[in-house]
Amino acid sequence: DGCQLLTSLLEHGNVHKTANRKAYEMLSNLVGLLELYRVDPDERYLRACQNAWQDIATRRLYVTGTTSYFEQFTPDHRLPPGQAVGEGCVTVTWLQLNLHLLELTGVVEYADELERTIYNALPGAQSPHTGEVSYFTPLVGHKGYNDHDKGEPRISCCSSSIPRGMAMIPALIAGTLHGKPALLQYVPGTHALPGGITLHVRGDYPESGTLEIELELQEAAEFSLVLRVPEWATNFEANVGGQSFTPAGNRWLEISRRWVSGDTVAVNIPLETRVVGDGDVTTESVAFVRGPQVLATDEAVDAAGGLPSDNWWGSSIHTCRQKQHGKDTQFQLVNFADAGQNREAYSALQEGIECDE
Protein backbone atom coordinates (compact mmCIF):
# COMPACT_ATOMS: atom_id res chain seq x y z
CA ASP A 1 0.00 0.00 0.00
CA GLY A 2 2.73 2.43 -0.95
CA CYS A 3 2.49 5.46 -3.24
CA GLN A 4 1.59 3.32 -6.30
CA LEU A 5 3.57 5.66 -8.54
CA LEU A 6 4.15 3.26 -11.42
CA THR A 7 0.65 1.75 -11.31
CA SER A 8 -1.06 5.15 -11.22
CA LEU A 9 0.91 6.66 -14.06
CA LEU A 10 0.36 3.59 -16.23
CA GLU A 11 -3.38 3.45 -15.48
CA HIS A 12 -4.41 7.10 -15.73
CA GLY A 13 -1.23 9.19 -16.07
CA ASN A 14 -2.60 12.04 -13.94
CA VAL A 15 0.12 13.38 -11.65
CA HIS A 16 -2.40 15.39 -9.63
CA LYS A 17 -4.12 12.11 -8.72
CA THR A 18 -0.93 10.17 -8.05
CA ALA A 19 0.39 9.59 -4.52
CA ASN A 20 0.34 12.89 -2.59
CA ARG A 21 0.91 14.95 -5.80
CA LYS A 22 4.15 16.44 -4.40
CA ALA A 23 5.96 17.60 -7.52
CA TYR A 24 9.63 17.55 -6.47
CA GLU A 25 9.40 14.11 -4.90
CA MET A 26 7.49 12.64 -7.84
CA LEU A 27 9.77 14.14 -10.50
CA SER A 28 12.81 12.90 -8.58
CA ASN A 29 11.33 9.42 -8.58
CA LEU A 30 10.65 9.63 -12.32
CA VAL A 31 14.23 10.71 -13.00
CA GLY A 32 15.33 7.69 -10.95
CA LEU A 33 12.95 5.47 -12.89
CA LEU A 34 14.59 6.53 -16.15
CA GLU A 35 18.02 5.84 -14.68
CA LEU A 36 16.71 2.36 -13.83
CA TYR A 37 15.33 1.99 -17.36
CA ARG A 38 18.82 2.48 -18.76
CA VAL A 39 20.08 -0.63 -16.98
CA ASP A 40 16.78 -2.58 -16.88
CA PRO A 41 14.87 -1.58 -20.04
CA ASP A 42 11.37 -2.44 -18.85
CA GLU A 43 9.07 -0.48 -21.18
CA ARG A 44 6.69 0.24 -18.28
CA TYR A 45 9.28 2.53 -16.72
CA LEU A 46 9.64 4.64 -19.85
CA ARG A 47 5.90 4.66 -20.56
CA ALA A 48 5.04 5.82 -17.04
CA CYS A 49 7.46 8.74 -17.36
CA GLN A 50 6.16 9.66 -20.79
CA ASN A 51 2.59 9.61 -19.45
CA ALA A 52 3.57 11.91 -16.59
CA TRP A 53 5.41 14.26 -18.97
CA GLN A 54 2.40 14.46 -21.30
CA ASP A 55 0.08 15.21 -18.40
CA ILE A 56 2.34 17.96 -17.03
CA ALA A 57 3.11 19.52 -20.43
CA THR A 58 -0.53 19.76 -21.48
CA ARG A 59 -2.30 20.53 -18.16
CA ARG A 60 0.12 21.82 -15.51
CA LEU A 61 3.02 23.65 -17.16
CA TYR A 62 3.59 27.35 -16.73
CA VAL A 63 4.60 29.41 -19.76
CA THR A 64 8.00 29.95 -18.09
CA GLY A 65 8.82 26.23 -18.15
CA THR A 66 8.15 25.12 -14.61
CA THR A 67 5.32 23.39 -12.79
CA SER A 68 3.68 23.08 -9.34
CA TYR A 69 2.12 25.55 -6.92
CA PHE A 70 2.97 25.41 -3.22
CA GLU A 71 5.10 22.36 -4.16
CA GLN A 72 2.16 20.34 -5.49
CA PHE A 73 0.88 19.49 -8.95
CA THR A 74 -2.23 21.57 -9.55
CA PRO A 75 -5.65 20.40 -10.80
CA ASP A 76 -6.16 20.32 -14.57
CA HIS A 77 -5.45 23.69 -16.23
CA ARG A 78 -5.14 25.54 -12.92
CA LEU A 79 -2.01 27.67 -12.91
CA PRO A 80 -2.18 30.39 -10.24
CA PRO A 81 0.40 33.08 -11.12
CA GLY A 82 1.43 34.45 -7.73
CA GLN A 83 3.55 33.73 -4.69
CA ALA A 84 4.18 29.97 -4.89
CA VAL A 85 4.88 29.14 -8.56
CA GLY A 86 7.52 26.58 -9.49
CA GLU A 87 9.56 25.49 -6.51
CA GLY A 88 13.24 25.64 -7.57
CA CYS A 89 13.72 21.92 -7.04
CA VAL A 90 10.73 21.23 -9.29
CA THR A 91 12.17 23.40 -12.05
CA VAL A 92 15.45 21.47 -12.01
CA THR A 93 13.95 17.97 -11.81
CA TRP A 94 11.63 18.92 -14.71
CA LEU A 95 14.79 19.90 -16.60
CA GLN A 96 16.40 16.56 -15.72
CA LEU A 97 13.31 14.60 -16.78
CA ASN A 98 13.27 16.30 -20.18
CA LEU A 99 16.98 15.64 -20.69
CA HIS A 100 16.60 11.93 -19.91
CA LEU A 101 13.59 11.59 -22.20
CA LEU A 102 15.38 13.42 -25.01
CA GLU A 103 18.46 11.22 -24.70
CA LEU A 104 16.35 8.05 -24.64
CA THR A 105 13.89 8.89 -27.44
CA GLY A 106 15.22 11.76 -29.57
CA VAL A 107 11.75 13.38 -29.55
CA VAL A 108 12.04 17.09 -30.40
CA GLU A 109 9.38 18.27 -27.92
CA TYR A 110 11.66 17.40 -25.00
CA ALA A 111 14.34 19.70 -26.43
CA ASP A 112 11.69 22.42 -26.79
CA GLU A 113 10.92 22.20 -23.07
CA LEU A 114 14.61 22.36 -22.18
CA GLU A 115 14.79 25.63 -24.10
CA ARG A 116 11.74 27.08 -22.37
CA THR A 117 13.10 26.29 -18.92
CA ILE A 118 16.72 27.40 -19.41
CA TYR A 119 15.70 30.83 -20.75
CA ASN A 120 12.93 31.54 -18.24
CA ALA A 121 12.16 29.64 -15.04
CA LEU A 122 15.73 28.58 -14.31
CA PRO A 123 17.57 31.94 -14.61
CA GLY A 124 14.49 33.74 -13.32
CA ALA A 125 14.94 31.99 -9.98
CA GLN A 126 18.45 33.34 -9.33
CA SER A 127 19.55 36.88 -8.54
CA PRO A 128 21.94 38.24 -11.19
CA HIS A 129 23.48 40.46 -8.51
CA THR A 130 24.20 37.99 -5.70
CA GLY A 131 23.44 34.49 -6.97
CA GLU A 132 20.82 34.05 -4.24
CA VAL A 133 17.93 31.79 -5.15
CA SER A 134 14.16 32.18 -4.99
CA TYR A 135 12.27 29.31 -3.38
CA PHE A 136 9.31 30.10 -5.68
CA THR A 137 9.35 32.25 -8.83
CA PRO A 138 5.90 33.74 -9.42
CA LEU A 139 4.72 35.04 -12.77
CA VAL A 140 3.20 38.03 -10.98
CA GLY A 141 4.57 39.53 -7.77
CA HIS A 142 8.03 39.69 -6.25
CA LYS A 143 11.07 37.41 -6.28
CA GLY A 144 12.07 36.48 -2.75
CA TYR A 145 15.76 35.78 -3.13
CA ASN A 146 17.14 33.89 -0.14
CA ASP A 147 13.80 34.00 1.69
CA HIS A 148 13.59 30.24 2.16
CA ASP A 149 17.15 29.58 3.27
CA LYS A 150 17.46 28.80 6.94
CA GLY A 151 20.17 28.19 9.50
CA GLU A 152 23.91 28.65 9.28
CA PRO A 153 25.12 28.27 6.64
CA ARG A 154 21.97 29.63 4.99
CA ILE A 155 20.97 26.92 2.56
CA SER A 156 17.89 25.06 1.38
CA CYS A 157 17.31 22.38 -1.21
CA CYS A 158 16.31 25.03 -3.76
CA SER A 159 19.44 27.09 -3.24
CA SER A 160 21.48 24.04 -4.22
CA SER A 161 19.14 22.80 -6.98
CA ILE A 162 19.03 26.00 -9.04
CA PRO A 163 22.86 26.26 -9.38
CA ARG A 164 22.88 22.55 -10.22
CA GLY A 165 20.39 23.28 -13.02
CA MET A 166 22.55 26.15 -14.26
CA ALA A 167 25.54 23.80 -14.34
CA MET A 168 23.55 21.38 -16.55
CA ILE A 169 23.12 23.90 -19.38
CA PRO A 170 26.32 22.97 -21.31
CA ALA A 171 25.04 19.38 -21.53
CA LEU A 172 21.75 20.55 -23.07
CA ILE A 173 23.14 22.45 -26.07
CA ALA A 174 24.64 19.95 -28.51
CA GLY A 175 25.38 16.26 -28.93
CA THR A 176 24.46 13.42 -31.24
CA LEU A 177 20.97 12.43 -32.39
CA HIS A 178 20.73 8.90 -33.76
CA GLY A 179 24.48 9.03 -34.36
CA LYS A 180 24.37 12.40 -36.15
CA PRO A 181 25.91 15.61 -34.77
CA ALA A 182 23.13 17.87 -33.56
CA LEU A 183 22.72 21.42 -32.28
CA LEU A 184 19.76 21.54 -29.91
CA GLN A 185 20.04 25.07 -28.47
CA TYR A 186 21.54 28.10 -30.19
CA VAL A 187 23.84 29.15 -27.37
CA PRO A 188 26.91 31.03 -28.62
CA GLY A 189 30.15 29.26 -27.78
CA THR A 190 32.33 26.29 -28.69
CA HIS A 191 30.69 22.89 -28.49
CA ALA A 192 32.84 19.77 -28.89
CA LEU A 193 30.99 16.67 -30.13
CA PRO A 194 31.99 13.01 -30.51
CA GLY A 195 33.81 12.07 -33.69
CA GLY A 196 36.20 15.02 -33.68
CA ILE A 197 33.51 17.56 -34.63
CA THR A 198 33.48 20.98 -32.98
CA LEU A 199 30.73 23.55 -33.54
CA HIS A 200 31.63 27.22 -33.10
CA VAL A 201 28.35 29.11 -32.67
CA ARG A 202 28.66 32.88 -33.12
CA GLY A 203 26.03 35.54 -32.58
CA ASP A 204 24.05 37.07 -29.75
CA TYR A 205 21.00 34.79 -29.79
CA PRO A 206 18.38 35.35 -28.46
CA GLU A 207 19.01 39.10 -28.66
CA SER A 208 18.87 38.52 -32.41
CA GLY A 209 18.07 35.44 -34.46
CA THR A 210 21.01 35.75 -36.85
CA LEU A 211 23.93 33.43 -36.11
CA GLU A 212 26.69 31.37 -37.68
CA ILE A 213 27.78 27.80 -37.03
CA GLU A 214 31.34 27.03 -38.10
CA LEU A 215 32.39 23.39 -38.24
CA GLU A 216 35.88 22.40 -37.16
CA LEU A 217 36.77 18.87 -38.31
CA GLN A 218 39.78 16.63 -38.00
CA GLU A 219 39.23 15.64 -41.63
CA ALA A 220 36.64 16.17 -44.37
CA ALA A 221 33.66 13.84 -44.09
CA GLU A 222 30.16 13.27 -45.40
CA PHE A 223 27.45 13.36 -42.76
CA SER A 224 24.20 15.06 -41.73
CA LEU A 225 24.25 18.01 -39.34
CA VAL A 226 21.00 18.18 -37.39
CA LEU A 227 19.51 21.49 -36.28
CA ARG A 228 16.47 21.81 -34.03
CA VAL A 229 13.77 24.09 -35.38
CA PRO A 230 11.98 25.62 -32.37
CA GLU A 231 8.22 25.04 -32.34
CA TRP A 232 7.59 28.80 -32.31
CA ALA A 233 10.04 29.60 -35.14
CA THR A 234 8.30 30.53 -38.38
CA ASN A 235 10.43 31.03 -41.50
CA PHE A 236 13.46 29.28 -39.96
CA GLU A 237 16.22 29.11 -42.57
CA ALA A 238 19.76 27.75 -42.77
CA ASN A 239 22.21 28.44 -45.60
CA VAL A 240 25.48 26.73 -46.44
CA GLY A 241 27.50 26.62 -49.64
CA GLY A 242 24.91 28.71 -51.48
CA GLN A 243 22.11 26.28 -50.66
CA SER A 244 19.11 27.10 -48.50
CA PHE A 245 17.49 24.63 -46.09
CA THR A 246 14.06 25.05 -44.49
CA PRO A 247 12.02 22.61 -42.39
CA ALA A 248 9.51 20.45 -44.21
CA GLY A 249 7.27 18.79 -41.66
CA ASN A 250 10.10 17.71 -39.38
CA ARG A 251 11.58 20.02 -36.76
CA TRP A 252 14.86 18.12 -36.85
CA LEU A 253 16.37 19.82 -39.90
CA GLU A 254 19.11 17.68 -41.46
CA ILE A 255 21.78 19.22 -43.69
CA SER A 256 23.53 16.40 -45.54
CA ARG A 257 26.70 17.11 -47.50
CA ARG A 258 30.44 16.57 -47.58
CA TRP A 259 31.79 18.89 -44.92
CA VAL A 260 35.27 20.34 -44.68
CA SER A 261 36.74 22.16 -41.73
CA GLY A 262 35.77 25.83 -41.86
CA ASP A 263 32.37 25.30 -43.50
CA THR A 264 29.87 27.75 -42.06
CA VAL A 265 26.10 27.49 -41.72
CA ALA A 266 24.26 30.81 -41.58
CA VAL A 267 21.05 30.49 -39.57
CA ASN A 268 18.18 32.95 -39.39
CA ILE A 269 15.51 32.51 -36.72
CA PRO A 270 12.95 35.34 -36.83
CA LEU A 271 12.24 36.50 -33.27
CA GLU A 272 8.75 37.93 -33.37
CA THR A 273 6.87 38.84 -30.20
CA ARG A 274 3.73 36.76 -29.87
CA VAL A 275 0.88 36.67 -27.37
CA VAL A 276 0.45 33.36 -25.55
CA GLY A 277 -2.30 32.29 -23.16
CA ASP A 278 -1.37 31.59 -19.54
CA GLY A 279 -2.93 28.11 -19.60
CA ASP A 280 -5.20 28.78 -16.61
CA VAL A 281 -8.81 27.93 -17.34
CA THR A 282 -10.08 30.49 -14.83
CA THR A 283 -8.45 33.55 -16.45
CA GLU A 284 -7.90 35.19 -19.80
CA SER A 285 -4.42 36.45 -18.97
CA VAL A 286 -1.67 36.31 -21.59
CA ALA A 287 2.09 36.58 -21.77
CA PHE A 288 4.27 38.35 -24.32
CA VAL A 289 6.88 35.89 -25.59
CA ARG A 290 9.76 36.74 -27.93
CA GLY A 291 11.56 33.74 -29.34
CA PRO A 292 12.31 31.49 -26.36
CA GLN A 293 11.96 34.28 -23.78
CA VAL A 294 8.90 35.25 -21.78
CA LEU A 295 8.75 39.03 -21.30
CA ALA A 296 7.49 40.97 -18.30
CA THR A 297 6.63 44.45 -17.16
CA ASP A 298 8.72 45.70 -14.24
CA GLU A 299 7.93 48.42 -11.71
CA ALA A 300 11.47 49.83 -11.80
CA VAL A 301 11.48 49.95 -15.61
CA ASP A 302 8.12 51.71 -15.68
CA ALA A 303 9.32 54.26 -13.13
CA ALA A 304 12.51 54.97 -15.07
CA GLY A 305 10.81 55.08 -18.46
CA GLY A 306 13.31 52.47 -19.64
CA LEU A 307 16.11 50.44 -18.12
CA PRO A 308 17.14 51.93 -14.76
CA SER A 309 20.54 53.60 -14.88
CA ASP A 310 21.59 52.28 -11.46
CA ASN A 311 21.75 48.77 -10.04
CA TRP A 312 20.28 47.01 -13.06
CA TRP A 313 21.73 43.86 -14.57
CA GLY A 314 21.10 43.31 -18.27
CA SER A 315 20.62 45.44 -21.37
CA SER A 316 17.53 43.92 -22.99
CA ILE A 317 14.31 45.89 -23.29
CA HIS A 318 11.51 45.41 -25.80
CA THR A 319 8.68 47.73 -26.77
CA CYS A 320 5.36 46.26 -27.79
CA ARG A 321 2.07 47.92 -28.73
CA GLN A 322 -1.20 46.07 -28.17
CA LYS A 323 -4.85 46.78 -27.60
CA GLN A 324 -5.53 46.37 -23.89
CA HIS A 325 -9.16 46.60 -22.80
CA GLY A 326 -9.79 48.16 -26.21
CA LYS A 327 -7.17 50.90 -25.74
CA ASP A 328 -3.91 51.17 -27.69
CA THR A 329 -1.19 50.54 -25.10
CA GLN A 330 2.61 50.56 -25.27
CA PHE A 331 4.40 48.07 -23.07
CA GLN A 332 8.05 48.28 -22.04
CA LEU A 333 9.15 44.73 -21.40
CA VAL A 334 12.24 43.00 -20.06
CA ASN A 335 13.11 39.33 -20.09
CA PHE A 336 11.37 37.40 -17.32
CA ALA A 337 14.79 36.26 -16.12
CA ASP A 338 15.75 39.91 -15.53
CA ALA A 339 12.45 41.10 -14.06
CA GLY A 340 12.13 41.78 -10.33
CA GLN A 341 15.88 41.56 -9.84
CA ASN A 342 15.82 44.14 -7.05
CA ARG A 343 12.72 42.63 -5.43
CA GLU A 344 10.44 45.16 -7.12
CA ALA A 345 7.02 44.15 -8.43
CA TYR A 346 6.81 42.70 -11.95
CA SER A 347 4.30 40.83 -14.08
CA ALA A 348 4.74 38.28 -16.87
CA LEU A 349 0.96 38.20 -17.41
CA GLN A 350 -1.33 40.88 -18.79
CA GLU A 351 -5.11 41.09 -18.89
CA GLY A 352 -7.48 42.43 -21.53
CA ILE A 353 -5.32 41.46 -24.53
CA GLU A 354 -6.41 39.24 -27.38
CA CYS A 355 -4.39 36.01 -27.52
CA ASP A 356 -2.56 34.75 -30.64
CA GLU A 357 -2.08 31.17 -29.37
Coordinates of C-alpha atoms in Angstrom, one line a residue:
D1 CA 0.0 0.0 0.0
G2 CA 2.7 2.4 -1.0
C3 CA 2.5 5.5 -3.2
Q4 CA 1.6 3.3 -6.3
L5 CA 3.6 5.7 -8.5
L6 CA 4.2 3.3 -11.4
T7 CA 0.7 1.7 -11.3
S8 CA -1.1 5.1 -11.2
L9 CA 0.9 6.7 -14.1
L10 CA 0.4 3.6 -16.2
E11 CA -3.4 3.4 -15.5
H12 CA -4.4 7.1 -15.7
G13 CA -1.2 9.2 -16.1
N14 CA -2.6 12.0 -13.9
V15 CA 0.1 13.4 -11.6
H16 CA -2.4 15.4 -9.6
K17 CA -4.1 12.1 -8.7
T18 CA -0.9 10.2 -8.1
A19 CA 0.4 9.6 -4.5
N20 CA 0.3 12.9 -2.6
R21 CA 0.9 15.0 -5.8
K22 CA 4.1 16.4 -4.4
A23 CA 6.0 17.6 -7.5
Y24 CA 9.6 17.6 -6.5
E25 CA 9.4 14.1 -4.9
M26 CA 7.5 12.6 -7.8
L27 CA 9.8 14.1 -10.5
S28 CA 12.8 12.9 -8.6
N29 CA 11.3 9.4 -8.6
L30 CA 10.6 9.6 -12.3
V31 CA 14.2 10.7 -13.0
G32 CA 15.3 7.7 -10.9
L33 CA 13.0 5.5 -12.9
L34 CA 14.6 6.5 -16.2
E35 CA 18.0 5.8 -14.7
L36 CA 16.7 2.4 -13.8
Y37 CA 15.3 2.0 -17.4
R38 CA 18.8 2.5 -18.8
V39 CA 20.1 -0.6 -17.0
D40 CA 16.8 -2.6 -16.9
P41 CA 14.9 -1.6 -20.0
D42 CA 11.4 -2.4 -18.9
E43 CA 9.1 -0.5 -21.2
R44 CA 6.7 0.2 -18.3
Y45 CA 9.3 2.5 -16.7
L46 CA 9.6 4.6 -19.9
R47 CA 5.9 4.7 -20.6
A48 CA 5.0 5.8 -17.0
C49 CA 7.5 8.7 -17.4
Q50 CA 6.2 9.7 -20.8
N51 CA 2.6 9.6 -19.5
A52 CA 3.6 11.9 -16.6
W53 CA 5.4 14.3 -19.0
Q54 CA 2.4 14.5 -21.3
D55 CA 0.1 15.2 -18.4
I56 CA 2.3 18.0 -17.0
A57 CA 3.1 19.5 -20.4
T58 CA -0.5 19.8 -21.5
R59 CA -2.3 20.5 -18.2
R60 CA 0.1 21.8 -15.5
L61 CA 3.0 23.6 -17.2
Y62 CA 3.6 27.4 -16.7
V63 CA 4.6 29.4 -19.8
T64 CA 8.0 30.0 -18.1
G65 CA 8.8 26.2 -18.2
T66 CA 8.2 25.1 -14.6
T67 CA 5.3 23.4 -12.8
S68 CA 3.7 23.1 -9.3
Y69 CA 2.1 25.6 -6.9
F70 CA 3.0 25.4 -3.2
E71 CA 5.1 22.4 -4.2
Q72 CA 2.2 20.3 -5.5
F73 CA 0.9 19.5 -8.9
T74 CA -2.2 21.6 -9.6
P75 CA -5.6 20.4 -10.8
D76 CA -6.2 20.3 -14.6
H77 CA -5.4 23.7 -16.2
R78 CA -5.1 25.5 -12.9
L79 CA -2.0 27.7 -12.9
P80 CA -2.2 30.4 -10.2
P81 CA 0.4 33.1 -11.1
G82 CA 1.4 34.4 -7.7
Q83 CA 3.5 33.7 -4.7
A84 CA 4.2 30.0 -4.9
V85 CA 4.9 29.1 -8.6
G86 CA 7.5 26.6 -9.5
E87 CA 9.6 25.5 -6.5
G88 CA 13.2 25.6 -7.6
C89 CA 13.7 21.9 -7.0
V90 CA 10.7 21.2 -9.3
T91 CA 12.2 23.4 -12.1
V92 CA 15.4 21.5 -12.0
T93 CA 13.9 18.0 -11.8
W94 CA 11.6 18.9 -14.7
L95 CA 14.8 19.9 -16.6
Q96 CA 16.4 16.6 -15.7
L97 CA 13.3 14.6 -16.8
N98 CA 13.3 16.3 -20.2
L99 CA 17.0 15.6 -20.7
H100 CA 16.6 11.9 -19.9
L101 CA 13.6 11.6 -22.2
L102 CA 15.4 13.4 -25.0
E103 CA 18.5 11.2 -24.7
L104 CA 16.4 8.1 -24.6
T105 CA 13.9 8.9 -27.4
G106 CA 15.2 11.8 -29.6
V107 CA 11.8 13.4 -29.5
V108 CA 12.0 17.1 -30.4
E109 CA 9.4 18.3 -27.9
Y110 CA 11.7 17.4 -25.0
A111 CA 14.3 19.7 -26.4
D112 CA 11.7 22.4 -26.8
E113 CA 10.9 22.2 -23.1
L114 CA 14.6 22.4 -22.2
E115 CA 14.8 25.6 -24.1
R116 CA 11.7 27.1 -22.4
T117 CA 13.1 26.3 -18.9
I118 CA 16.7 27.4 -19.4
Y119 CA 15.7 30.8 -20.7
N120 CA 12.9 31.5 -18.2
A121 CA 12.2 29.6 -15.0
L122 CA 15.7 28.6 -14.3
P123 CA 17.6 31.9 -14.6
G124 CA 14.5 33.7 -13.3
A125 CA 14.9 32.0 -10.0
Q126 CA 18.4 33.3 -9.3
S127 CA 19.5 36.9 -8.5
P128 CA 21.9 38.2 -11.2
H129 CA 23.5 40.5 -8.5
T130 CA 24.2 38.0 -5.7
G131 CA 23.4 34.5 -7.0
E132 CA 20.8 34.0 -4.2
V133 CA 17.9 31.8 -5.2
S134 CA 14.2 32.2 -5.0
Y135 CA 12.3 29.3 -3.4
F136 CA 9.3 30.1 -5.7
T137 CA 9.3 32.3 -8.8
P138 CA 5.9 33.7 -9.4
L139 CA 4.7 35.0 -12.8
V140 CA 3.2 38.0 -11.0
G141 CA 4.6 39.5 -7.8
H142 CA 8.0 39.7 -6.2
K143 CA 11.1 37.4 -6.3
G144 CA 12.1 36.5 -2.8
Y145 CA 15.8 35.8 -3.1
N146 CA 17.1 33.9 -0.1
D147 CA 13.8 34.0 1.7
H148 CA 13.6 30.2 2.2
D149 CA 17.2 29.6 3.3
K150 CA 17.5 28.8 6.9
G151 CA 20.2 28.2 9.5
E152 CA 23.9 28.6 9.3
P153 CA 25.1 28.3 6.6
R154 CA 22.0 29.6 5.0
I155 CA 21.0 26.9 2.6
S156 CA 17.9 25.1 1.4
C157 CA 17.3 22.4 -1.2
C158 CA 16.3 25.0 -3.8
S159 CA 19.4 27.1 -3.2
S160 CA 21.5 24.0 -4.2
S161 CA 19.1 22.8 -7.0
I162 CA 19.0 26.0 -9.0
P163 CA 22.9 26.3 -9.4
R164 CA 22.9 22.6 -10.2
G165 CA 20.4 23.3 -13.0
M166 CA 22.6 26.1 -14.3
A167 CA 25.5 23.8 -14.3
M168 CA 23.5 21.4 -16.5
I169 CA 23.1 23.9 -19.4
P170 CA 26.3 23.0 -21.3
A171 CA 25.0 19.4 -21.5
L172 CA 21.7 20.6 -23.1
I173 CA 23.1 22.4 -26.1
A174 CA 24.6 19.9 -28.5
G175 CA 25.4 16.3 -28.9
T176 CA 24.5 13.4 -31.2
L177 CA 21.0 12.4 -32.4
H178 CA 20.7 8.9 -33.8
G179 CA 24.5 9.0 -34.4
K180 CA 24.4 12.4 -36.2
P181 CA 25.9 15.6 -34.8
A182 CA 23.1 17.9 -33.6
L183 CA 22.7 21.4 -32.3
L184 CA 19.8 21.5 -29.9
Q185 CA 20.0 25.1 -28.5
Y186 CA 21.5 28.1 -30.2
V187 CA 23.8 29.2 -27.4
P188 CA 26.9 31.0 -28.6
G189 CA 30.1 29.3 -27.8
T190 CA 32.3 26.3 -28.7
H191 CA 30.7 22.9 -28.5
A192 CA 32.8 19.8 -28.9
L193 CA 31.0 16.7 -30.1
P194 CA 32.0 13.0 -30.5
G195 CA 33.8 12.1 -33.7
G196 CA 36.2 15.0 -33.7
I197 CA 33.5 17.6 -34.6
T198 CA 33.5 21.0 -33.0
L199 CA 30.7 23.6 -33.5
H200 CA 31.6 27.2 -33.1
V201 CA 28.4 29.1 -32.7
R202 CA 28.7 32.9 -33.1
G203 CA 26.0 35.5 -32.6
D204 CA 24.0 37.1 -29.8
Y205 CA 21.0 34.8 -29.8
P206 CA 18.4 35.3 -28.5
E207 CA 19.0 39.1 -28.7
S208 CA 18.9 38.5 -32.4
G209 CA 18.1 35.4 -34.5
T210 CA 21.0 35.8 -36.9
L211 CA 23.9 33.4 -36.1
E212 CA 26.7 31.4 -37.7
I213 CA 27.8 27.8 -37.0
E214 CA 31.3 27.0 -38.1
L215 CA 32.4 23.4 -38.2
E216 CA 35.9 22.4 -37.2
L217 CA 36.8 18.9 -38.3
Q218 CA 39.8 16.6 -38.0
E219 CA 39.2 15.6 -41.6
A220 CA 36.6 16.2 -44.4
A221 CA 33.7 13.8 -44.1
E222 CA 30.2 13.3 -45.4
F223 CA 27.4 13.4 -42.8
S224 CA 24.2 15.1 -41.7
L225 CA 24.2 18.0 -39.3
V226 CA 21.0 18.2 -37.4
L227 CA 19.5 21.5 -36.3
R228 CA 16.5 21.8 -34.0
V229 CA 13.8 24.1 -35.4
P230 CA 12.0 25.6 -32.4
E231 CA 8.2 25.0 -32.3
W232 CA 7.6 28.8 -32.3
A233 CA 10.0 29.6 -35.1
T234 CA 8.3 30.5 -38.4
N235 CA 10.4 31.0 -41.5
F236 CA 13.5 29.3 -40.0
E237 CA 16.2 29.1 -42.6
A238 CA 19.8 27.8 -42.8
N239 CA 22.2 28.4 -45.6
V240 CA 25.5 26.7 -46.4
G241 CA 27.5 26.6 -49.6
G242 CA 24.9 28.7 -51.5
Q243 CA 22.1 26.3 -50.7
S244 CA 19.1 27.1 -48.5
F245 CA 17.5 24.6 -46.1
T246 CA 14.1 25.0 -44.5
P247 CA 12.0 22.6 -42.4
A248 CA 9.5 20.5 -44.2
G249 CA 7.3 18.8 -41.7
N250 CA 10.1 17.7 -39.4
R251 CA 11.6 20.0 -36.8
W252 CA 14.9 18.1 -36.8
L253 CA 16.4 19.8 -39.9
E254 CA 19.1 17.7 -41.5
I255 CA 21.8 19.2 -43.7
S256 CA 23.5 16.4 -45.5
R257 CA 26.7 17.1 -47.5
R258 CA 30.4 16.6 -47.6
W259 CA 31.8 18.9 -44.9
V260 CA 35.3 20.3 -44.7
S261 CA 36.7 22.2 -41.7
G262 CA 35.8 25.8 -41.9
D263 CA 32.4 25.3 -43.5
T264 CA 29.9 27.7 -42.1
V265 CA 26.1 27.5 -41.7
A266 CA 24.3 30.8 -41.6
V267 CA 21.1 30.5 -39.6
N268 CA 18.2 32.9 -39.4
I269 CA 15.5 32.5 -36.7
P270 CA 12.9 35.3 -36.8
L271 CA 12.2 36.5 -33.3
E272 CA 8.7 37.9 -33.4
T273 CA 6.9 38.8 -30.2
R274 CA 3.7 36.8 -29.9
V275 CA 0.9 36.7 -27.4
V276 CA 0.5 33.4 -25.5
G277 CA -2.3 32.3 -23.2
D278 CA -1.4 31.6 -19.5
G279 CA -2.9 28.1 -19.6
D280 CA -5.2 28.8 -16.6
V281 CA -8.8 27.9 -17.3
T282 CA -10.1 30.5 -14.8
T283 CA -8.4 33.5 -16.4
E284 CA -7.9 35.2 -19.8
S285 CA -4.4 36.5 -19.0
V286 CA -1.7 36.3 -21.6
A287 CA 2.1 36.6 -21.8
F288 CA 4.3 38.4 -24.3
V289 CA 6.9 35.9 -25.6
R290 CA 9.8 36.7 -27.9
G291 CA 11.6 33.7 -29.3
P292 CA 12.3 31.5 -26.4
Q293 CA 12.0 34.3 -23.8
V294 CA 8.9 35.3 -21.8
L295 CA 8.8 39.0 -21.3
A296 CA 7.5 41.0 -18.3
T297 CA 6.6 44.4 -17.2
D298 CA 8.7 45.7 -14.2
E299 CA 7.9 48.4 -11.7
A300 CA 11.5 49.8 -11.8
V301 CA 11.5 49.9 -15.6
D302 CA 8.1 51.7 -15.7
A303 CA 9.3 54.3 -13.1
A304 CA 12.5 55.0 -15.1
G305 CA 10.8 55.1 -18.5
G306 CA 13.3 52.5 -19.6
L307 CA 16.1 50.4 -18.1
P308 CA 17.1 51.9 -14.8
S309 CA 20.5 53.6 -14.9
D310 CA 21.6 52.3 -11.5
N311 CA 21.8 48.8 -10.0
W312 CA 20.3 47.0 -13.1
W313 CA 21.7 43.9 -14.6
G314 CA 21.1 43.3 -18.3
S315 CA 20.6 45.4 -21.4
S316 CA 17.5 43.9 -23.0
I317 CA 14.3 45.9 -23.3
H318 CA 11.5 45.4 -25.8
T319 CA 8.7 47.7 -26.8
C320 CA 5.4 46.3 -27.8
R321 CA 2.1 47.9 -28.7
Q322 CA -1.2 46.1 -28.2
K323 CA -4.8 46.8 -27.6
Q324 CA -5.5 46.4 -23.9
H325 CA -9.2 46.6 -22.8
G326 CA -9.8 48.2 -26.2
K327 CA -7.2 50.9 -25.7
D328 CA -3.9 51.2 -27.7
T329 CA -1.2 50.5 -25.1
Q330 CA 2.6 50.6 -25.3
F331 CA 4.4 48.1 -23.1
Q332 CA 8.0 48.3 -22.0
L333 CA 9.1 44.7 -21.4
V334 CA 12.2 43.0 -20.1
N335 CA 13.1 39.3 -20.1
F336 CA 11.4 37.4 -17.3
A337 CA 14.8 36.3 -16.1
D338 CA 15.8 39.9 -15.5
A339 CA 12.5 41.1 -14.1
G340 CA 12.1 41.8 -10.3
Q341 CA 15.9 41.6 -9.8
N342 CA 15.8 44.1 -7.0
R343 CA 12.7 42.6 -5.4
E344 CA 10.4 45.2 -7.1
A345 CA 7.0 44.2 -8.4
Y346 CA 6.8 42.7 -11.9
S347 CA 4.3 40.8 -14.1
A348 CA 4.7 38.3 -16.9
L349 CA 1.0 38.2 -17.4
Q350 CA -1.3 40.9 -18.8
E351 CA -5.1 41.1 -18.9
G352 CA -7.5 42.4 -21.5
I353 CA -5.3 41.5 -24.5
E354 CA -6.4 39.2 -27.4
C355 CA -4.4 36.0 -27.5
D356 CA -2.6 34.7 -30.6
E357 CA -2.1 31.2 -29.4

